[in-house]
Amino acid sequence: MGEGGDRGMENPKITIITCTLNSEKYLGENIESVKKQTYKNIEHLFIDGESTDDTINIIKTHYQNPSLIVGQDKCLFDAFNKGLNNAQGEIIGFLNSDDILFDNQAIERIARAFINNEIDYYCSKMIIFDKEMKNYFAILGAAPHQQTLRDQLYSSTYFAHPTYYCTKEIIKKVGEFNLKYKIAADIDWLYRLEKITNKFYFDEQPLVKFRGEGGTSATKYFLGLKEEFIIRKEHGESLLQLFVVYSYHFLRRAIRFILEKMNLKKIINYIRKVLITLKK
């Protein structure tokens, strides 16, 4: 945890931003996980990129007067920026449309962290599940500034952006997501956040169940690694360490891609179990 103290917040409004585009498949689960929270001073803000499926109807079915902005976005991070610029809460974070909060006390934990500590942001861990949210195969998230080389070989960055909740004041200082990055703009944003403040609370309790089997192509994955490398280099990290970390992850993903093409999913699942055991 960063510096402690009494911020003096009482019952802060927390905005959860969910960006949608034809998200009907899992959006109902997302919304129900928010509505079941024990903490009630929540704004659930939706930024929709003009969905053509049942997304809007699902939102309006769950919320009588939804916080909803509809319009074309340049990209996902353009939608993120719209969310930041329109959020009404004192504390703001994101929840992807196909993900859910870990339990019914998730937002309560965020609120208590801000009420009881003088912090600018909260962060935690998230668990990566399969599509059915039955089996998990990865745990992401580590305390800021404390990631070891071993952590980086498990996951190229420790950031789990759906677990970050920041005060509106610190968000204004960090600024918007940089749209020149197509995959990893969230990594750049969080690096900028950490450079501005060390007043944080890291919660060991997971905050989010992340649906990690979305079918991201190998091409997008490799582009993401390239962007991460550039971002971390621009933020002054060691080129030697970056070369080791990203060469390893490039090779690991290439092997997985080959195994997927050969339909050897059992081997992939075995490797995942080994890696998560080593992580623990």
CSV table of C-alpha atoms in Angstrom, one decimal:
chain,number,residue,atom,x,y,z
A,1,MET,CA,0.0,0.0,0.0
A,2,GLY,CA,1.1,3.5,-0.6
A,3,GLU,CA,0.9,6.3,1.9
A,4,GLY,CA,-1.8,5.9,4.5
A,5,GLY,CA,-4.1,8.4,6.2
A,6,ASP,CA,-7.7,9.6,6.4
A,7,ARG,CA,-8.9,10.9,3.0
A,8,GLY,CA,-12.2,11.9,4.5
A,9,MET,CA,-14.3,10.3,1.7
A,10,GLU,CA,-17.8,9.2,2.8
A,11,ASN,CA,-19.9,6.9,0.6
A,12,PRO,CA,-18.0,8.0,-2.6
A,13,LYS,CA,-19.8,7.5,-6.0
A,14,ILE,CA,-18.0,4.9,-8.0
A,15,THR,CA,-18.3,4.8,-11.8
A,16,ILE,CA,-17.9,1.5,-13.6
A,17,ILE,CA,-17.4,2.1,-17.3
A,18,THR,CA,-18.4,-0.7,-19.7
A,19,CYS,CA,-17.7,-0.3,-23.4
A,20,THR,CA,-19.9,-2.3,-25.7
A,21,LEU,CA,-20.2,-3.2,-29.3
A,22,ASN,CA,-22.5,-6.1,-30.2
A,23,SER,CA,-21.9,-7.5,-26.7
A,24,GLU,CA,-25.3,-9.3,-26.1
A,25,LYS,CA,-23.8,-12.7,-25.4
A,26,TYR,CA,-22.3,-12.0,-21.9
A,27,LEU,CA,-23.5,-8.5,-21.1
A,28,GLY,CA,-26.4,-9.7,-18.9
A,29,GLU,CA,-23.9,-11.5,-16.6
A,30,ASN,CA,-21.8,-8.3,-16.5
A,31,ILE,CA,-24.7,-6.2,-15.4
A,32,GLU,CA,-26.0,-8.7,-12.9
A,33,SER,CA,-22.6,-8.8,-11.2
A,34,VAL,CA,-22.7,-5.0,-10.8
A,35,LYS,CA,-26.4,-4.9,-9.6
A,36,LYS,CA,-25.7,-7.6,-6.9
A,37,GLN,CA,-23.0,-5.5,-5.2
A,38,THR,CA,-23.4,-4.8,-1.5
A,39,TYR,CA,-22.1,-1.2,-2.2
A,40,LYS,CA,-24.9,0.7,-3.9
A,41,ASN,CA,-23.5,4.2,-4.7
A,42,ILE,CA,-22.5,3.1,-8.2
A,43,GLU,CA,-22.9,4.6,-11.7
A,44,HIS,CA,-22.7,1.9,-14.4
A,45,LEU,CA,-21.8,3.9,-17.5
A,46,PHE,CA,-22.1,2.3,-20.9
A,47,ILE,CA,-20.2,3.6,-24.0
A,48,ASP,CA,-21.7,1.8,-27.0
A,49,GLY,CA,-20.2,1.9,-30.5
A,50,GLU,CA,-23.6,1.6,-32.3
A,51,SER,CA,-24.4,-2.0,-31.6
A,52,THR,CA,-26.7,-3.8,-34.1
A,53,ASP,CA,-27.6,-6.7,-31.9
A,54,ASP,CA,-29.6,-6.8,-28.7
A,55,THR,CA,-27.0,-4.9,-26.6
A,56,ILE,CA,-29.0,-1.7,-26.1
A,57,ASN,CA,-32.1,-3.6,-25.2
A,58,ILE,CA,-30.3,-5.6,-22.6
A,59,ILE,CA,-28.9,-2.4,-21.0
A,60,LYS,CA,-32.4,-0.8,-21.0
A,61,THR,CA,-34.0,-4.0,-19.6
A,62,HIS,CA,-31.6,-4.0,-16.6
A,63,TYR,CA,-31.6,-0.2,-16.0
A,64,GLN,CA,-34.7,2.0,-16.3
A,65,ASN,CA,-32.7,5.2,-16.9
A,66,PRO,CA,-29.3,3.9,-18.0
A,67,SER,CA,-26.1,6.0,-18.2
A,68,LEU,CA,-25.6,5.3,-21.9
A,69,ILE,CA,-23.7,7.1,-24.6
A,70,VAL,CA,-24.1,5.7,-28.2
A,71,GLY,CA,-21.9,6.7,-31.1
A,72,GLN,CA,-19.2,5.5,-33.4
A,73,ASP,CA,-15.7,5.1,-31.8
A,74,LYS,CA,-12.3,5.3,-33.5
A,75,CYS,CA,-11.2,2.3,-31.5
A,76,LEU,CA,-11.7,0.8,-28.0
A,77,PHE,CA,-9.5,3.3,-26.4
A,78,ASP,CA,-11.5,6.1,-27.9
A,79,ALA,CA,-14.5,4.6,-26.1
A,80,PHE,CA,-12.4,4.5,-22.9
A,81,ASN,CA,-11.7,8.2,-23.3
A,82,LYS,CA,-15.4,9.0,-23.7
A,83,GLY,CA,-16.0,7.0,-20.5
A,84,LEU,CA,-13.4,9.0,-18.5
A,85,ASN,CA,-14.8,12.3,-19.9
A,86,ASN,CA,-18.4,11.5,-19.0
A,87,ALA,CA,-18.1,9.6,-15.7
A,88,GLN,CA,-19.8,11.3,-12.8
A,89,GLY,CA,-18.2,9.3,-10.0
A,90,GLU,CA,-15.5,10.4,-7.6
A,91,ILE,CA,-13.8,7.1,-8.3
A,92,ILE,CA,-13.6,5.6,-11.8
A,93,GLY,CA,-12.7,2.2,-13.3
A,94,PHE,CA,-13.6,-0.2,-16.1
A,95,LEU,CA,-15.3,-3.5,-16.4
A,96,ASN,CA,-15.2,-5.2,-19.9
A,97,SER,CA,-18.5,-6.2,-21.3
A,98,ASP,CA,-17.8,-10.0,-21.2
A,99,ASP,CA,-16.3,-9.9,-17.7
A,100,ILE,CA,-17.8,-9.9,-14.2
A,101,LEU,CA,-16.9,-8.7,-10.7
A,102,PHE,CA,-15.3,-11.4,-8.6
A,103,ASP,CA,-18.0,-11.4,-5.8
A,104,ASN,CA,-20.7,-9.3,-4.4
A,105,GLN,CA,-18.3,-7.3,-2.1
A,106,ALA,CA,-15.9,-6.3,-4.8
A,107,ILE,CA,-17.0,-2.6,-5.0
A,108,GLU,CA,-17.3,-2.5,-1.3
A,109,ARG,CA,-13.6,-3.3,-1.0
A,110,ILE,CA,-12.7,-0.5,-3.4
A,111,ALA,CA,-14.9,2.0,-1.5
A,112,ARG,CA,-13.4,1.0,1.9
A,113,ALA,CA,-9.8,1.4,0.5
A,114,PHE,CA,-10.5,5.0,-0.5
A,115,ILE,CA,-12.5,5.8,2.7
A,116,ASN,CA,-9.8,4.4,5.0
A,117,ASN,CA,-6.6,5.4,3.2
A,118,GLU,CA,-5.2,8.5,1.5
A,119,ILE,CA,-4.8,7.1,-2.0
A,120,ASP,CA,-5.1,8.1,-5.6
A,121,TYR,CA,-5.8,4.6,-6.9
A,122,TYR,CA,-6.8,1.1,-6.0
A,123,CYS,CA,-5.6,-2.1,-7.9
A,124,SER,CA,-5.9,-5.8,-7.4
A,125,LYS,CA,-5.7,-9.2,-9.1
A,126,MET,CA,-7.9,-10.7,-11.7
A,127,ILE,CA,-8.5,-14.3,-12.5
A,128,ILE,CA,-8.5,-15.5,-16.2
A,129,PHE,CA,-11.3,-18.0,-16.9
A,130,ASP,CA,-12.5,-19.9,-19.9
A,131,LYS,CA,-15.6,-18.8,-21.8
A,132,GLU,CA,-17.9,-20.7,-19.4
A,133,MET,CA,-16.4,-19.0,-16.3
A,134,LYS,CA,-15.9,-22.5,-14.9
A,135,ASN,CA,-12.1,-23.2,-15.1
A,136,TYR,CA,-9.4,-20.6,-14.5
A,137,PHE,CA,-5.9,-20.8,-16.0
A,138,ALA,CA,-4.1,-17.6,-15.0
A,139,ILE,CA,-3.8,-15.0,-12.3
A,140,LEU,CA,-2.8,-11.5,-13.3
A,141,GLY,CA,-1.9,-8.5,-11.1
A,142,ALA,CA,0.9,-7.5,-8.8
A,143,ALA,CA,1.6,-4.5,-6.6
A,144,PRO,CA,2.9,-1.5,-8.5
A,145,HIS,CA,6.7,-1.2,-8.7
A,146,GLN,CA,7.2,-4.7,-7.2
A,147,GLN,CA,7.2,-7.0,-10.2
A,148,THR,CA,10.1,-9.4,-10.4
A,149,LEU,CA,11.7,-10.9,-13.5
A,150,ARG,CA,9.9,-14.1,-12.6
A,151,ASP,CA,6.6,-12.2,-12.6
A,152,GLN,CA,7.3,-10.8,-16.0
A,153,LEU,CA,8.1,-14.2,-17.5
A,154,TYR,CA,4.7,-15.3,-16.2
A,155,SER,CA,3.0,-12.2,-17.7
A,156,SER,CA,4.7,-9.6,-19.7
A,157,THR,CA,3.3,-6.8,-17.6
A,158,TYR,CA,1.8,-6.9,-14.1
A,159,PHE,CA,-1.0,-4.5,-15.0
A,160,ALA,CA,-4.5,-5.8,-14.8
A,161,HIS,CA,-6.3,-2.7,-16.0
A,162,PRO,CA,-9.9,-3.8,-15.1
A,163,THR,CA,-8.8,-3.8,-11.4
A,164,TYR,CA,-7.6,-0.2,-11.4
A,165,TYR,CA,-10.0,2.4,-9.9
A,166,CYS,CA,-8.7,6.0,-9.7
A,167,THR,CA,-9.9,9.3,-8.3
A,168,LYS,CA,-11.3,11.7,-10.9
A,169,GLU,CA,-8.6,14.2,-9.8
A,170,ILE,CA,-5.7,11.8,-10.6
A,171,ILE,CA,-7.3,10.8,-13.9
A,172,LYS,CA,-7.3,14.5,-15.0
A,173,LYS,CA,-3.6,14.6,-14.3
A,174,VAL,CA,-2.8,11.4,-16.2
A,175,GLY,CA,-4.9,12.5,-19.2
A,176,GLU,CA,-6.5,10.4,-21.9
A,177,PHE,CA,-5.5,7.1,-23.5
A,178,ASN,CA,-3.0,7.5,-26.3
A,179,LEU,CA,-4.8,6.4,-29.5
A,180,LYS,CA,-1.5,5.8,-31.4
A,181,TYR,CA,-1.4,2.5,-29.5
A,182,LYS,CA,-4.1,0.0,-30.9
A,183,ILE,CA,-3.6,-2.8,-28.4
A,184,ALA,CA,-1.6,-1.6,-25.4
A,185,ALA,CA,-2.7,1.9,-24.7
A,186,ASP,CA,-3.9,0.8,-21.3
A,187,ILE,CA,-0.3,-0.2,-20.4
A,188,ASP,CA,1.0,3.3,-21.4
A,189,TRP,CA,-1.8,4.9,-19.4
A,190,LEU,CA,-1.0,2.9,-16.3
A,191,TYR,CA,2.8,3.6,-16.6
A,192,ARG,CA,1.9,7.3,-16.7
A,193,LEU,CA,-0.3,6.9,-13.6
A,194,GLU,CA,2.5,5.3,-11.6
A,195,LYS,CA,4.9,8.1,-12.5
A,196,ILE,CA,2.5,10.7,-11.1
A,197,THR,CA,1.7,9.1,-7.8
A,198,ASN,CA,2.7,6.3,-5.4
A,199,LYS,CA,-0.4,6.7,-3.3
A,200,PHE,CA,-2.1,3.4,-4.0
A,201,TYR,CA,-3.7,0.4,-2.3
A,202,PHE,CA,-3.0,-3.0,-3.6
A,203,ASP,CA,-5.6,-5.6,-2.7
A,204,GLU,CA,-4.6,-9.3,-2.6
A,205,GLN,CA,-8.3,-10.3,-3.0
A,206,PRO,CA,-9.2,-10.7,-6.7
A,207,LEU,CA,-11.6,-8.1,-8.1
A,208,VAL,CA,-12.5,-9.4,-11.6
A,209,LYS,CA,-13.3,-12.6,-13.3
A,210,PHE,CA,-11.9,-12.1,-16.8
A,211,ARG,CA,-13.2,-14.2,-19.7
A,212,GLY,CA,-9.8,-14.9,-21.4
A,213,GLU,CA,-10.8,-17.2,-24.3
A,214,GLY,CA,-12.0,-14.6,-26.6
A,215,GLY,CA,-10.2,-15.8,-29.7
A,216,THR,CA,-7.7,-12.9,-30.0
A,217,SER,CA,-5.6,-13.7,-33.1
A,218,ALA,CA,-1.9,-14.4,-33.0
A,219,THR,CA,-1.3,-11.3,-35.2
A,220,LYS,CA,-3.0,-9.0,-32.6
A,221,TYR,CA,-1.1,-10.8,-29.8
A,222,PHE,CA,2.2,-10.1,-31.4
A,223,LEU,CA,1.2,-6.5,-32.2
A,224,GLY,CA,0.4,-6.2,-28.5
A,225,LEU,CA,3.8,-7.5,-27.5
A,226,LYS,CA,5.5,-5.1,-29.9
A,227,GLU,CA,3.5,-2.1,-28.5
A,228,GLU,CA,4.3,-3.1,-24.9
A,229,PHE,CA,8.0,-3.3,-25.7
A,230,ILE,CA,7.9,0.2,-27.3
A,231,ILE,CA,5.9,1.6,-24.3
A,232,ARG,CA,8.2,0.2,-21.7
A,233,LYS,CA,11.3,1.3,-23.6
A,234,GLU,CA,9.8,4.8,-23.8
A,235,HIS,CA,9.3,4.8,-20.1
A,236,GLY,CA,12.9,4.1,-19.4
A,237,GLU,CA,13.1,0.3,-18.8
A,238,SER,CA,16.3,-1.8,-19.4
A,239,LEU,CA,16.6,-2.8,-23.0
A,240,LEU,CA,18.4,-6.0,-22.0
A,241,GLN,CA,15.6,-7.1,-19.7
A,242,LEU,CA,12.9,-6.1,-22.2
A,243,PHE,CA,14.7,-8.2,-24.9
A,244,VAL,CA,14.8,-11.3,-22.6
A,245,VAL,CA,11.1,-10.9,-21.5
A,246,TYR,CA,9.6,-10.3,-24.9
A,247,SER,CA,11.7,-12.8,-26.7
A,248,TYR,CA,10.4,-15.4,-24.2
A,249,HIS,CA,6.8,-14.3,-24.7
A,250,PHE,CA,7.1,-14.2,-28.5
A,251,LEU,CA,8.4,-17.8,-28.4
A,252,ARG,CA,5.8,-19.0,-25.9
A,253,ARG,CA,2.9,-17.6,-28.0
A,254,ALA,CA,4.4,-19.0,-31.2
A,255,ILE,CA,4.5,-22.5,-29.6
A,256,ARG,CA,0.9,-22.1,-28.4
A,257,PHE,CA,-0.2,-21.0,-31.9
A,258,ILE,CA,1.4,-24.1,-33.4
A,259,LEU,CA,-0.3,-26.4,-30.8
A,260,GLU,CA,-3.6,-24.7,-31.4
A,261,LYS,CA,-3.3,-25.4,-35.2
A,262,MET,CA,-2.5,-29.0,-34.4
A,263,ASN,CA,-5.6,-29.2,-32.1
A,264,LEU,CA,-3.4,-30.2,-29.1
A,265,LYS,CA,-5.5,-28.4,-26.5
A,266,LYS,CA,-4.7,-30.9,-23.8
A,267,ILE,CA,-1.0,-29.9,-24.0
A,268,ILE,CA,-1.9,-26.2,-23.8
A,269,ASN,CA,-4.0,-26.8,-20.7
A,270,TYR,CA,-1.2,-28.8,-19.1
A,271,ILE,CA,1.3,-26.0,-19.8
A,272,ARG,CA,-1.1,-23.5,-18.2
A,273,LYS,CA,-1.4,-25.6,-15.1
A,274,VAL,CA,2.3,-25.8,-14.7
A,275,LEU,CA,2.7,-22.1,-15.2
A,276,ILE,CA,0.0,-21.2,-12.7
A,277,THR,CA,1.6,-23.6,-10.2
A,278,LEU,CA,4.9,-21.9,-10.6
A,279,LYS,CA,3.2,-18.6,-10.2
A,280,LYS,CA,1.8,-19.6,-6.8
